[in-house]
Amino acid sequence: MSDSQPQGNETLPPEARTLAERVFQQLQDAIVRGELPAGTRITEPGLAQAYGISRGPLREAMRRLEVHRLIEREPHVGARVVRLSMRELLELFDVRESLESMAARLAARNMTTEEVESLRSVLGAHENQAGLDQGEAYYQREGDLDFHYLIARGSHNRMLMNMLCDDLYYLVRLYRTQYSARGARPQRAFVEHHRIVDAIAAGDEELAEMLMRRHITAARQTVAERYAMALDDGDGRAPISRRRMS
Amino acid sequence: MSDSQPQGNETLPPEARTLAERVFQQLQDAIVRGELPAGTRITEPGLAQAYGISRGPLREAMRRLEVHRLIEREPHVGARVVRLSMRELLELFDVRESLESMAARLAARNMTTEEVESLRSVLGAHENQAGLDQGEAYYQREGDLDFHYLIARGSHNRMLMNMLCDDLYYLVRLYRTQYSARGARPQRAFVEHHRIVDAIAAGDEELAEMLMRRHITAARQTVAERYAMALDDGDGRAPISRRRMS
DNA sequence: CAATTCAGCATTGTCGACACAGCTTGCATG
DNA sequence: CATGCAAGCTGTGTCGACAATGCTGAATTG
């Protein structure tokens, strides 16, 4: 896997920027990977000592995490890693449906042939991977997001791209670790991905938009049905698997 | 107990508790109002002294402004109030179209009768206001956003609501001050607003979504045509690049 | 024995100060 | 006279310390 790390920011100064920036990305990664489980209480002195920095940059990093909805803060009380409830997860799907269908429409309008080609190559790589151990599709977890990343970038809408890549997709990854959700229905997703790419390549905006909308709606449906019996509390908390990352 | 009137010290300001929060809101307001014009260079000691606080809380407020896309920061260089280019403005319209059409759909599904009623009352107030001095519709500038705010809230989708109310609508207000855009086509907008409310009241999700989409598309079209002769670069490059102040 | 109050502590909020980077300016030199 | 270089200055990045607030726990009292 080349980069499951999204290039959310615009330019490419990969190495040294500011300290707060690096800590922010490290924390972001640690959260979506599950190294910091949901509900973990984050104390500023603790993390500052853990990362070997002062509280100043760490506070700024936490501010950014808060705006990105990865941690929840309460004034004078503290911060905790977000615990995605089922309701918020379904809300996320609705927002994704709206944003990504627009991204698909714009991608069909603005994507260059090279971008379409790279999209096809990524899709082919995942297909081969899925052909090896079909059914499990472990790699599909990140591969699926690679696909959506490319379409978001292909929209050539910087604002839309930032919203999807910098905000929503981190929440998606967070959900997948918190619910330990393996990518369900891999073959169906593959077919849908192919059709979306075909529509984009053909420049059919309406079709691309509709297919993407159905794609995400179907995923939402699957998730909703899957957890329908497990948790029947519309507003309640999510039953997180309290497995530690060892 | 003490139900009558508690001490006026802290009634219920959920976010006015910390100093950084207040400064953030003050700065946010100052920017969208135009008191801090676009491109204004923001220096931390200057603003800190202006607001009578230290640099710590001000830095956190600036971080939040940065994430909300109201200021642009460059490491070791400084921060400036964003200058919305025409391209970014059109991008904003695309994002709004996608998000608000979904909000209208969800509002048609989830809005209570009380919410619909308040929506209608707001619309009626604006209509009377526009009846007084029709054509100018000064109030319509904020009134239009009131309308969209209520629909966003009516979606009962917290994530969608936060995205619209906390991020996009501030950018919309910022654009209106920067471009000194008076609300064009007021009567048409009124008609469209009424139809949207009717669709929402009727619970017609598809219709509400489509009408909202057309509503925003028409506004985008108007803006695009209006500035077509002033800056004519389609959607390739940003016509108003970030120029140096000097 | 239970409820309440108060003292102690941990953590967050805020502040002032130091270090480093980038820009400006003045001088020296070709 | 133009240009390169160096020194100063402005401003950001980072740090440690102090103050304020909320939580915890035990002791006391009805």
Coordinates of C-alpha atoms (C1' of nucleotides) in Angstrom, one line a residue:
Chain A
M1 CA 0.0 0.0 0.0
S2 CA 1.6 3.2 -1.1
D3 CA -0.1 5.8 0.9
S4 CA -3.0 5.3 3.0
Q5 CA -1.9 8.6 4.4
P6 CA -4.0 11.2 2.6
Q7 CA -2.4 14.3 1.3
G8 CA -5.0 16.5 2.6
N9 CA -3.0 19.6 2.7
E10 CA -2.2 21.5 -0.4
T11 CA 1.6 21.8 -0.8
L12 CA 4.2 19.2 -0.2
P13 CA 6.7 20.2 2.5
P14 CA 6.6 16.7 4.0
E15 CA 9.3 17.1 6.7
A16 CA 9.7 19.9 9.1
R17 CA 6.9 22.4 9.5
T18 CA 5.8 23.6 12.8
L19 CA 5.8 21.4 15.8
A20 CA 2.1 21.8 16.5
E21 CA 1.4 20.6 13.0
R22 CA 3.4 17.4 13.4
V23 CA 1.8 16.6 16.7
F24 CA -1.6 17.3 15.2
Q25 CA -1.0 14.8 12.4
Q26 CA 0.5 12.3 14.8
L27 CA -2.5 12.5 17.1
Q28 CA -4.9 12.4 14.1
D29 CA -3.3 9.2 12.9
A30 CA -3.2 7.7 16.4
I31 CA -6.9 8.3 16.8
V32 CA -8.1 7.0 13.5
R33 CA -5.8 4.0 13.9
G34 CA -7.3 3.2 17.3
E35 CA -4.1 3.6 19.3
L36 CA -6.1 6.1 21.3
P37 CA -9.4 4.3 21.8
A38 CA -12.7 6.0 21.9
G39 CA -13.5 7.8 25.1
T40 CA -9.9 8.0 26.1
R41 CA -9.4 11.0 28.4
I42 CA -6.7 13.3 27.0
T43 CA -4.8 15.3 29.5
E44 CA -2.6 18.0 28.3
P45 CA 0.4 17.4 30.7
G46 CA 0.2 13.7 29.9
L47 CA 0.3 14.0 26.2
A48 CA 2.8 16.8 26.3
Q49 CA 5.2 14.6 28.2
A50 CA 4.4 11.6 26.1
Y51 CA 5.4 13.6 22.9
G52 CA 8.2 15.4 24.6
I53 CA 6.8 18.9 23.9
S54 CA 5.3 21.7 25.9
R55 CA 1.6 22.3 26.4
G56 CA 1.4 25.2 24.0
P57 CA 1.8 23.4 20.7
L58 CA -0.2 20.5 22.1
R59 CA -3.1 22.8 22.9
E60 CA -3.2 24.1 19.4
A61 CA -3.1 20.6 18.0
M62 CA -6.0 19.7 20.2
R63 CA -7.9 22.7 19.0
R64 CA -7.6 21.5 15.5
L65 CA -8.6 18.0 16.5
E66 CA -11.6 19.5 18.1
V67 CA -12.7 21.4 15.0
H68 CA -12.2 18.2 13.0
R69 CA -14.6 16.4 15.3
L70 CA -12.0 13.9 16.4
I71 CA -12.0 14.9 20.0
E72 CA -14.6 16.5 22.2
R73 CA -13.7 19.2 24.7
E74 CA -15.6 20.6 27.6
P75 CA -14.3 23.8 29.1
H76 CA -12.5 23.4 32.4
V77 CA -13.2 19.7 32.3
G78 CA -11.1 18.0 29.7
A79 CA -11.1 16.3 26.3
R80 CA -11.9 12.8 25.2
V81 CA -11.6 10.9 21.9
V82 CA -14.9 11.0 20.2
R83 CA -17.2 8.0 20.5
L84 CA -19.2 7.8 17.3
S85 CA -22.7 6.9 18.1
M86 CA -24.9 5.1 15.6
R87 CA -26.9 8.2 15.0
E88 CA -23.8 10.2 14.2
L89 CA -22.6 7.5 11.9
L90 CA -25.8 7.6 9.9
E91 CA -25.6 11.4 9.8
L92 CA -22.1 11.0 8.4
F93 CA -23.5 8.8 5.7
D94 CA -26.0 11.4 4.7
V95 CA -23.4 14.1 4.5
R96 CA -21.2 11.8 2.5
E97 CA -24.0 11.0 0.1
S98 CA -24.6 14.7 -0.5
L99 CA -21.0 15.7 -0.8
E100 CA -19.6 12.8 -2.7
S101 CA -22.4 12.7 -5.3
M102 CA -21.5 16.3 -6.1
A103 CA -17.9 15.3 -6.2
A104 CA -18.7 12.5 -8.7
R105 CA -20.7 15.0 -10.8
L106 CA -17.8 17.5 -10.8
A107 CA -15.3 14.7 -11.4
A108 CA -17.2 13.6 -14.5
R109 CA -17.0 17.2 -15.7
N110 CA -13.4 18.1 -14.8
M111 CA -11.3 15.0 -14.5
T112 CA -8.4 14.8 -16.9
T113 CA -7.7 11.6 -18.8
E114 CA -4.6 11.0 -16.6
E115 CA -6.7 11.2 -13.5
V116 CA -9.2 8.8 -14.9
E117 CA -6.4 6.5 -15.8
S118 CA -4.9 6.5 -12.3
L119 CA -8.4 5.9 -10.9
R120 CA -8.7 2.9 -13.1
S121 CA -5.3 1.6 -12.1
V122 CA -6.2 1.9 -8.4
L123 CA -9.4 0.1 -9.0
G124 CA -7.6 -2.7 -10.9
A125 CA -5.1 -3.1 -8.2
H126 CA -7.8 -3.5 -5.6
E127 CA -9.6 -6.0 -7.9
N128 CA -6.6 -8.2 -8.1
Q129 CA -6.1 -7.9 -4.4
A130 CA -9.7 -8.9 -3.8
G131 CA -9.3 -11.8 -6.3
L132 CA -6.6 -13.3 -4.1
D133 CA -8.6 -13.4 -0.9
Q134 CA -12.0 -12.4 -2.0
G135 CA -14.6 -12.2 0.8
E136 CA -12.2 -10.8 3.3
A137 CA -10.9 -7.8 1.4
Y138 CA -8.8 -6.5 4.2
Y139 CA -7.1 -4.1 1.9
Q140 CA -10.4 -2.9 0.6
R141 CA -10.8 -1.0 3.8
E142 CA -8.2 1.5 2.8
G143 CA -8.5 0.9 -0.9
D144 CA -12.1 2.0 -0.8
L145 CA -11.1 5.3 0.7
D146 CA -8.3 5.6 -1.9
F147 CA -11.0 5.4 -4.6
H148 CA -13.1 8.1 -2.9
Y149 CA -10.1 10.2 -2.3
L150 CA -9.3 10.2 -6.0
I151 CA -12.8 11.2 -7.0
A152 CA -12.8 14.0 -4.4
R153 CA -9.5 15.3 -5.8
G154 CA -10.9 14.8 -9.3
S155 CA -13.7 17.2 -8.7
H156 CA -11.1 20.1 -8.9
N157 CA -13.1 21.8 -6.2
R158 CA -10.7 22.7 -3.5
M159 CA -13.3 23.4 -0.9
L160 CA -15.1 20.2 -1.5
M161 CA -11.9 18.3 -1.6
N162 CA -10.8 19.7 1.7
M163 CA -14.1 19.0 3.3
L164 CA -14.0 15.3 2.2
C165 CA -10.3 14.6 2.6
D166 CA -9.5 16.7 5.7
D167 CA -12.7 16.2 7.7
L168 CA -15.1 13.4 6.6
Y169 CA -12.7 10.7 5.6
Y170 CA -10.9 10.8 8.9
L171 CA -14.2 10.3 10.6
V172 CA -14.9 7.4 8.2
R173 CA -11.6 5.8 9.1
L174 CA -12.3 6.4 12.8
Y175 CA -15.7 4.7 12.5
R176 CA -14.1 1.7 10.8
T177 CA -11.6 1.2 13.6
Q178 CA -14.2 1.9 16.4
Y179 CA -16.7 -0.5 15.0
S180 CA -14.0 -2.8 13.7
A181 CA -16.0 -2.8 10.5
R182 CA -14.5 -4.9 7.8
G183 CA -15.5 -3.8 4.4
A184 CA -18.8 -5.6 3.8
R185 CA -20.1 -6.5 0.4
P186 CA -16.8 -6.2 -1.5
Q187 CA -17.8 -7.5 -4.8
R188 CA -20.9 -5.3 -5.0
A189 CA -18.8 -2.3 -4.1
F190 CA -16.4 -3.2 -6.9
V191 CA -19.1 -3.4 -9.5
E192 CA -20.4 0.0 -8.3
H193 CA -17.0 1.5 -8.3
H194 CA -16.5 0.3 -11.9
R195 CA -19.7 1.8 -13.0
I196 CA -18.9 5.1 -11.4
V197 CA -15.6 5.2 -13.1
D198 CA -17.2 4.4 -16.4
A199 CA -19.7 7.2 -16.0
I200 CA -16.9 9.6 -15.0
A201 CA -14.8 8.6 -18.0
A202 CA -17.8 9.1 -20.3
G203 CA -18.4 12.5 -18.8
D204 CA -21.9 11.6 -17.8
E205 CA -22.4 13.9 -14.9
E206 CA -25.9 12.9 -14.0
L207 CA -25.1 9.2 -14.1
A208 CA -22.0 9.6 -12.1
E209 CA -23.8 11.5 -9.4
M210 CA -26.6 9.1 -9.3
L211 CA -24.4 6.1 -9.1
M212 CA -22.3 7.6 -6.3
R213 CA -25.4 8.5 -4.4
R214 CA -26.7 4.9 -4.7
H215 CA -23.3 3.6 -3.8
I216 CA -23.2 5.4 -0.5
T217 CA -26.9 4.9 0.2
A218 CA -26.3 1.1 -0.2
A219 CA -23.4 1.3 2.2
R220 CA -25.5 3.2 4.7
Q221 CA -28.3 0.7 4.4
T222 CA -25.9 -2.2 5.0
V223 CA -24.5 -0.6 8.1
A224 CA -28.0 0.3 9.4
E225 CA -29.2 -3.2 9.0
R226 CA -26.1 -4.7 10.3
Y227 CA -26.3 -2.9 13.6
A228 CA -30.1 -2.8 13.8
M229 CA -30.4 -5.6 16.3
A230 CA -27.2 -4.9 18.2
L231 CA -28.1 -1.5 19.3
D232 CA -31.6 -0.3 19.2
D233 CA -30.9 3.0 21.0
G234 CA -31.4 5.8 18.5
D235 CA -29.5 8.2 20.6
G236 CA -27.4 6.0 22.8
R237 CA -23.7 5.3 22.8
A238 CA -21.9 3.0 20.5
P239 CA -20.9 -0.4 21.9
I240 CA -17.3 -0.1 21.2
S241 CA -15.2 -3.2 21.1
R242 CA -12.8 -2.5 24.0
R243 CA -10.0 -4.4 22.4
R244 CA -6.6 -2.8 22.9
M245 CA -4.1 -2.3 20.1
S246 CA -1.2 -4.4 21.2
Chain B
M1 CA -34.5 26.6 43.5
S2 CA -33.6 30.2 42.6
D3 CA -35.8 29.8 39.5
S4 CA -36.6 33.4 39.4
Q5 CA -33.4 35.0 38.4
P6 CA -30.0 33.6 39.3
Q7 CA -27.0 35.9 39.7
G8 CA -26.2 37.5 36.4
N9 CA -22.7 36.1 36.5
E10 CA -23.1 33.1 34.3
T11 CA -26.5 32.3 33.2
L12 CA -26.0 29.8 30.4
P13 CA -23.2 30.7 28.0
P14 CA -22.1 27.3 26.7
E15 CA -19.2 28.7 24.8
A16 CA -18.6 32.2 26.2
R17 CA -16.9 30.7 29.2
T18 CA -13.3 30.8 28.1
L19 CA -11.5 33.9 26.9
A20 CA -10.3 32.4 23.7
E21 CA -13.8 31.4 22.8
R22 CA -15.1 35.0 23.2
V23 CA -12.2 36.4 21.2
F24 CA -12.8 33.8 18.5
Q25 CA -16.4 34.9 18.1
Q26 CA -15.5 38.5 18.2
L27 CA -13.0 38.1 15.5
Q28 CA -15.3 35.9 13.5
D29 CA -17.9 38.6 13.6
A30 CA -15.4 41.4 12.8
I31 CA -14.3 39.6 9.8
V32 CA -17.7 38.7 8.3
R33 CA -18.8 42.3 9.0
G34 CA -15.9 43.7 7.1
E35 CA -14.4 45.5 10.0
L36 CA -11.3 43.5 9.2
P37 CA -11.1 43.9 5.4
A38 CA -9.9 41.1 3.2
G39 CA -6.2 40.8 3.1
T40 CA -5.6 42.5 6.4
R41 CA -2.4 41.3 7.9
I42 CA -3.1 40.0 11.4
T43 CA -0.3 40.3 13.9
E44 CA -0.6 38.5 17.2
P45 CA 0.8 41.2 19.4
G46 CA -1.3 43.8 17.7
L47 CA -4.6 42.0 18.1
A48 CA -3.6 40.8 21.6
Q49 CA -3.1 44.4 22.7
A50 CA -6.2 45.5 20.9
Y51 CA -8.4 43.0 22.7
G52 CA -6.5 43.4 25.9
I53 CA -5.5 39.7 26.2
S54 CA -2.4 37.7 26.0
R55 CA -1.2 35.9 22.9
G56 CA -2.1 32.5 24.1
P57 CA -5.9 32.7 23.8
L58 CA -5.5 34.8 20.7
R59 CA -3.4 32.1 19.0
E60 CA -6.1 29.5 19.7
A61 CA -8.8 31.8 18.4
M62 CA -6.7 32.3 15.2
R63 CA -6.3 28.6 14.9
R64 CA -10.0 28.1 14.9
L65 CA -10.4 30.9 12.4
E66 CA -7.9 29.2 10.2
V67 CA -9.8 25.9 10.2
H68 CA -13.0 27.8 9.5
R69 CA -11.3 29.2 6.4
L70 CA -11.7 32.8 7.6
I71 CA -8.0 33.6 7.8
E72 CA -5.1 32.1 6.0
R73 CA -1.9 31.4 7.7
E74 CA 1.6 30.7 6.5
P75 CA 4.2 29.3 8.9
H76 CA 6.7 31.8 10.2
V77 CA 5.2 34.5 8.0
G78 CA 1.8 35.5 9.4
A79 CA -1.9 35.5 8.9
R80 CA -4.3 37.5 6.7
V81 CA -8.0 37.7 6.3
V82 CA -9.1 35.5 3.4
R83 CA -9.7 37.1 0.1
L84 CA -12.4 35.1 -1.6
S85 CA -11.6 34.6 -5.3
M86 CA -14.3 34.1 -7.8
R87 CA -13.3 30.5 -8.2
E88 CA -13.6 29.9 -4.5
L89 CA -16.9 31.6 -4.5
L90 CA -18.3 29.3 -7.2
E91 CA -16.8 26.4 -5.4
L92 CA -18.7 27.5 -2.3
F93 CA -21.9 27.6 -4.3
D94 CA -21.4 24.0 -5.5
V95 CA -20.8 22.8 -1.9
R96 CA -23.8 24.7 -0.8
E97 CA -25.9 23.2 -3.5
S98 CA -25.0 19.7 -2.5
L99 CA -25.3 20.2 1.3
E100 CA -28.4 22.4 1.4
S101 CA -30.3 20.2 -1.0
M102 CA -29.7 17.4 1.3
A103 CA -30.7 19.6 4.2
A104 CA -34.0 20.4 2.5
R105 CA -34.6 16.7 1.9
L106 CA -34.0 15.9 5.5
A107 CA -36.0 18.9 6.6
A108 CA -39.0 17.7 4.6
R109 CA -38.6 14.4 6.4
N110 CA -37.8 15.5 10.0
M111 CA -39.1 19.0 10.6
T112 CA -41.8 19.3 13.2
T113 CA -44.9 21.4 12.7
E114 CA -43.5 24.0 15.1
E115 CA -40.3 24.4 13.1
V116 CA -42.3 24.7 9.8
E117 CA -44.4 27.3 11.5
S118 CA -41.4 29.4 12.6
L119 CA -40.0 29.0 9.1
R120 CA -43.2 30.4 7.7
S121 CA -43.2 33.3 10.2
V122 CA -39.7 34.2 9.3
L123 CA -40.5 34.1 5.6
G124 CA -43.6 36.3 6.2
A125 CA -41.6 38.9 8.2
H126 CA -39.1 39.2 5.3
E127 CA -41.9 39.4 2.8
N128 CA -43.4 42.4 4.7
Q129 CA -40.0 43.9 5.0
A130 CA -39.5 43.5 1.3
G131 CA -42.9 44.9 0.6
L132 CA -41.9 48.2 2.2
D133 CA -38.9 48.9 0.1
Q134 CA -39.0 46.2 -2.5
G135 CA -36.1 46.1 -4.9
E136 CA -33.5 47.0 -2.3
A137 CA -34.2 44.3 0.2
Y138 CA -31.5 45.3 2.6
Y139 CA -32.8 43.0 5.3
Q140 CA -33.0 40.2 2.8
R141 CA -29.3 39.9 3.0
E142 CA -29.4 38.5 6.5
G143 CA -33.0 37.3 6.2
D144 CA -32.0 35.0 3.4
L145 CA -29.5 33.4 5.7
D146 CA -32.1 33.1 8.4
F147 CA -34.2 31.1 6.1
H148 CA -31.3 28.7 5.2
Y149 CA -30.3 28.5 8.9
L150 CA -33.7 27.3 9.8
I151 CA -33.7 24.6 7.2
A152 CA -30.3 23.5 8.2
R153 CA -31.5 23.1 11.7
G154 CA -34.6 21.5 10.5
S155 CA -32.7 18.7 9.0
H156 CA -32.1 17.3 12.5
N157 CA -28.7 16.2 11.3
R158 CA -26.2 17.7 13.7
M159 CA -23.2 17.1 11.5
L160 CA -24.8 18.7 8.5
M161 CA -26.1 21.5 10.6
N162 CA -22.7 22.3 12.0
M163 CA -21.1 22.2 8.6
L164 CA -23.6 24.7 7.2
C165 CA -24.0 27.0 10.2
D166 CA -20.5 27.0 11.6
D167 CA -18.5 26.9 8.4
L168 CA -20.3 27.7 5.1
Y169 CA -22.7 30.4 6.2
Y170 CA -19.8 32.5 7.7
L171 CA -18.1 32.3 4.3
V172 CA -21.3 33.3 2.6
R173 CA -21.6 36.3 4.8
L174 CA -18.0 37.1 4.3
Y175 CA -18.4 37.0 0.5
R176 CA -21.4 39.3 0.7
T177 CA -19.4 41.9 2.6
Q178 CA -16.3 41.5 0.4
Y179 CA -18.2 41.7 -2.8
S180 CA -20.6 44.2 -1.4
A181 CA -23.2 42.0 -3.0
R182 CA -26.7 43.3 -2.4
G183 CA -29.3 40.6 -2.5
A184 CA -30.1 40.3 -6.2
R185 CA -33.4 39.0 -7.5
P186 CA -35.3 39.4 -4.2
Q187 CA -38.8 38.6 -5.5
R188 CA -37.7 35.5 -7.3
A189 CA -35.9 34.3 -4.2
F190 CA -39.1 34.9 -2.3
V191 CA -41.1 32.8 -4.6
E192 CA -38.5 30.0 -4.5
H193 CA -38.4 30.2 -0.7
H194 CA -42.1 29.8 -0.5
R195 CA -42.1 26.8 -2.8
I196 CA -39.4 25.2 -0.7
V197 CA -41.3 25.7 2.5
D198 CA -44.4 24.3 0.9
A199 CA -42.6 21.2 -0.2
I200 CA -41.1 20.8 3.2
A201 CA -44.5 21.3 4.9
A202 CA -45.9 18.7 2.6
G203 CA -43.1 16.3 3.4
D204 CA -42.2 15.9 -0.2
E205 CA -38.5 15.1 0.1
E206 CA -37.6 14.9 -3.6
L207 CA -39.4 18.2 -4.4
A208 CA -37.8 20.0 -1.5
E209 CA -34.4 18.8 -2.5
M210 CA -34.9 19.7 -6.1
L211 CA -36.2 23.2 -5.4
M212 CA -33.4 24.0 -3.0
R213 CA -30.9 22.8 -5.6
R214 CA -32.4 25.0 -8.3
H215 CA -32.6 27.9 -5.8
I216 CA -28.9 27.8 -5.2
T217 CA -28.0 27.0 -8.8
A218 CA -29.9 30.1 -9.8
A219 CA -28.1 32.2 -7.3
R220 CA -24.8 30.8 -8.5
Q221 CA -25.8 31.6 -12.1
T222 CA -26.7 35.1 -11.2
V223 CA -23.4 35.7 -9.5
A224 CA -21.4 34.1 -12.3
E225 CA -23.1 36.2 -15.0
R226 CA -22.8 39.3 -12.9
Y227 CA -19.1 39.0 -12.7
A228 CA -18.6 37.4 -16.0
M229 CA -17.4 40.6 -17.7
A230 CA -15.4 41.9 -14.8
L231 CA -13.3 38.8 -14.6
D232 CA -13.6 36.3 -17.4
D233 CA -11.8 33.1 -16.7
G234 CA -14.5 30.5 -16.5
D235 CA -13.4 27.9 -13.9
G236 CA -9.7 27.5 -14.7
R237 CA -7.7 29.8 -12.6
A238 CA -8.6 32.1 -9.8
P239 CA -9.3 35.5 -11.2
I240 CA -8.5 37.2 -8.0
S241 CA -5.3 35.7 -6.9
R242 CA -4.0 36.4 -3.5
R243 CA -2.2 39.6 -4.2
R244 CA 0.3 41.2 -1.9
M245 CA -1.0 44.2 0.0
S246 CA 2.0 46.5 -0.2
Chain C
dC1 C1' -26.3 5.3 58.3
dA2 C1' -26.9 8.8 54.8
dA3 C1' -26.5 13.3 53.2
dT4 C1' -23.8 17.4 53.1
dT5 C1' -19.9 20.3 53.3
dC6 C1' -15.3 21.5 52.9
dA7 C1' -10.6 20.8 52.0
dG8 C1' -7.2 19.0 48.8
dC9 C1' -5.7 17.9 44.3
dA10 C1' -5.5 17.5 39.4
dT11 C1' -6.2 19.8 35.2
dT12 C1' -7.3 23.6 32.3
dG13 C1' -7.0 28.6 31.3
dT14 C1' -4.0 32.5 31.0
dC15 C1' 0.2 35.1 31.1
dG16 C1' 5.0 36.7 30.4
dA17 C1' 9.5 35.6 28.4
dC18 C1' 13.0 33.5 25.5
dA19 C1' 14.6 31.6 20.9
dC20 C1' 14.4 31.3 15.9
dA21 C1' 13.0 32.6 11.3
dG22 C1' 12.0 36.0 7.8
dC23 C1' 11.9 40.7 6.2
dT24 C1' 13.9 45.3 5.9
dT25 C1' 17.5 48.4 5.7
dG26 C1' 21.8 50.3 5.4
dC27 C1' 26.6 49.8 3.9
dA28 C1' 30.2 48.4 1.3
dT29 C1' 31.9 47.0 -3.1
dG30 C1' 32.2 45.9 -8.2
Chain D
dC1 C1' 24.8 53.4 -9.9
dA2 C1' 23.5 48.7 -9.2
dT3 C1' 24.1 44.7 -6.4
dG4 C1' 25.4 41.5 -2.8
dC5 C1' 25.9 41.1 2.1
dA6 C1' 25.3 41.7 6.9
dA7 C1' 23.0 43.5 10.9
dG8 C1' 18.9 44.9 13.2
dC9 C1' 14.1 44.4 13.9
dT10 C1' 9.6 42.6 13.7
dG11 C1' 6.9 38.7 14.6
dT12 C1' 6.0 33.8 15.2
dG13 C1' 7.1 29.3 17.6
dT14 C1' 7.9 27.4 22.0
dC15 C1' 8.3 27.1 26.9
dG16 C1' 7.7 27.3 31.9
dA17 C1' 4.9 29.3 35.6
dC18 C1' 0.9 31.2 38.0
dA19 C1' -4.1 31.5 38.7
dA20 C1' -8.9 29.7 38.3
dT21 C1' -12.0 26.0 38.0
dG22 C1' -14.0 21.4 38.5
dC23 C1' -13.6 16.9 40.6
dT24 C1' -12.6 13.7 44.5
dG25 C1' -12.7 12.1 48.8
dA26 C1' -13.2 12.1 53.6
dA27 C1' -14.9 14.0 57.7
dT28 C1' -18.8 15.7 60.2
dT29 C1' -23.5 16.1 61.5
dG30 C1' -28.6 15.2 61.4

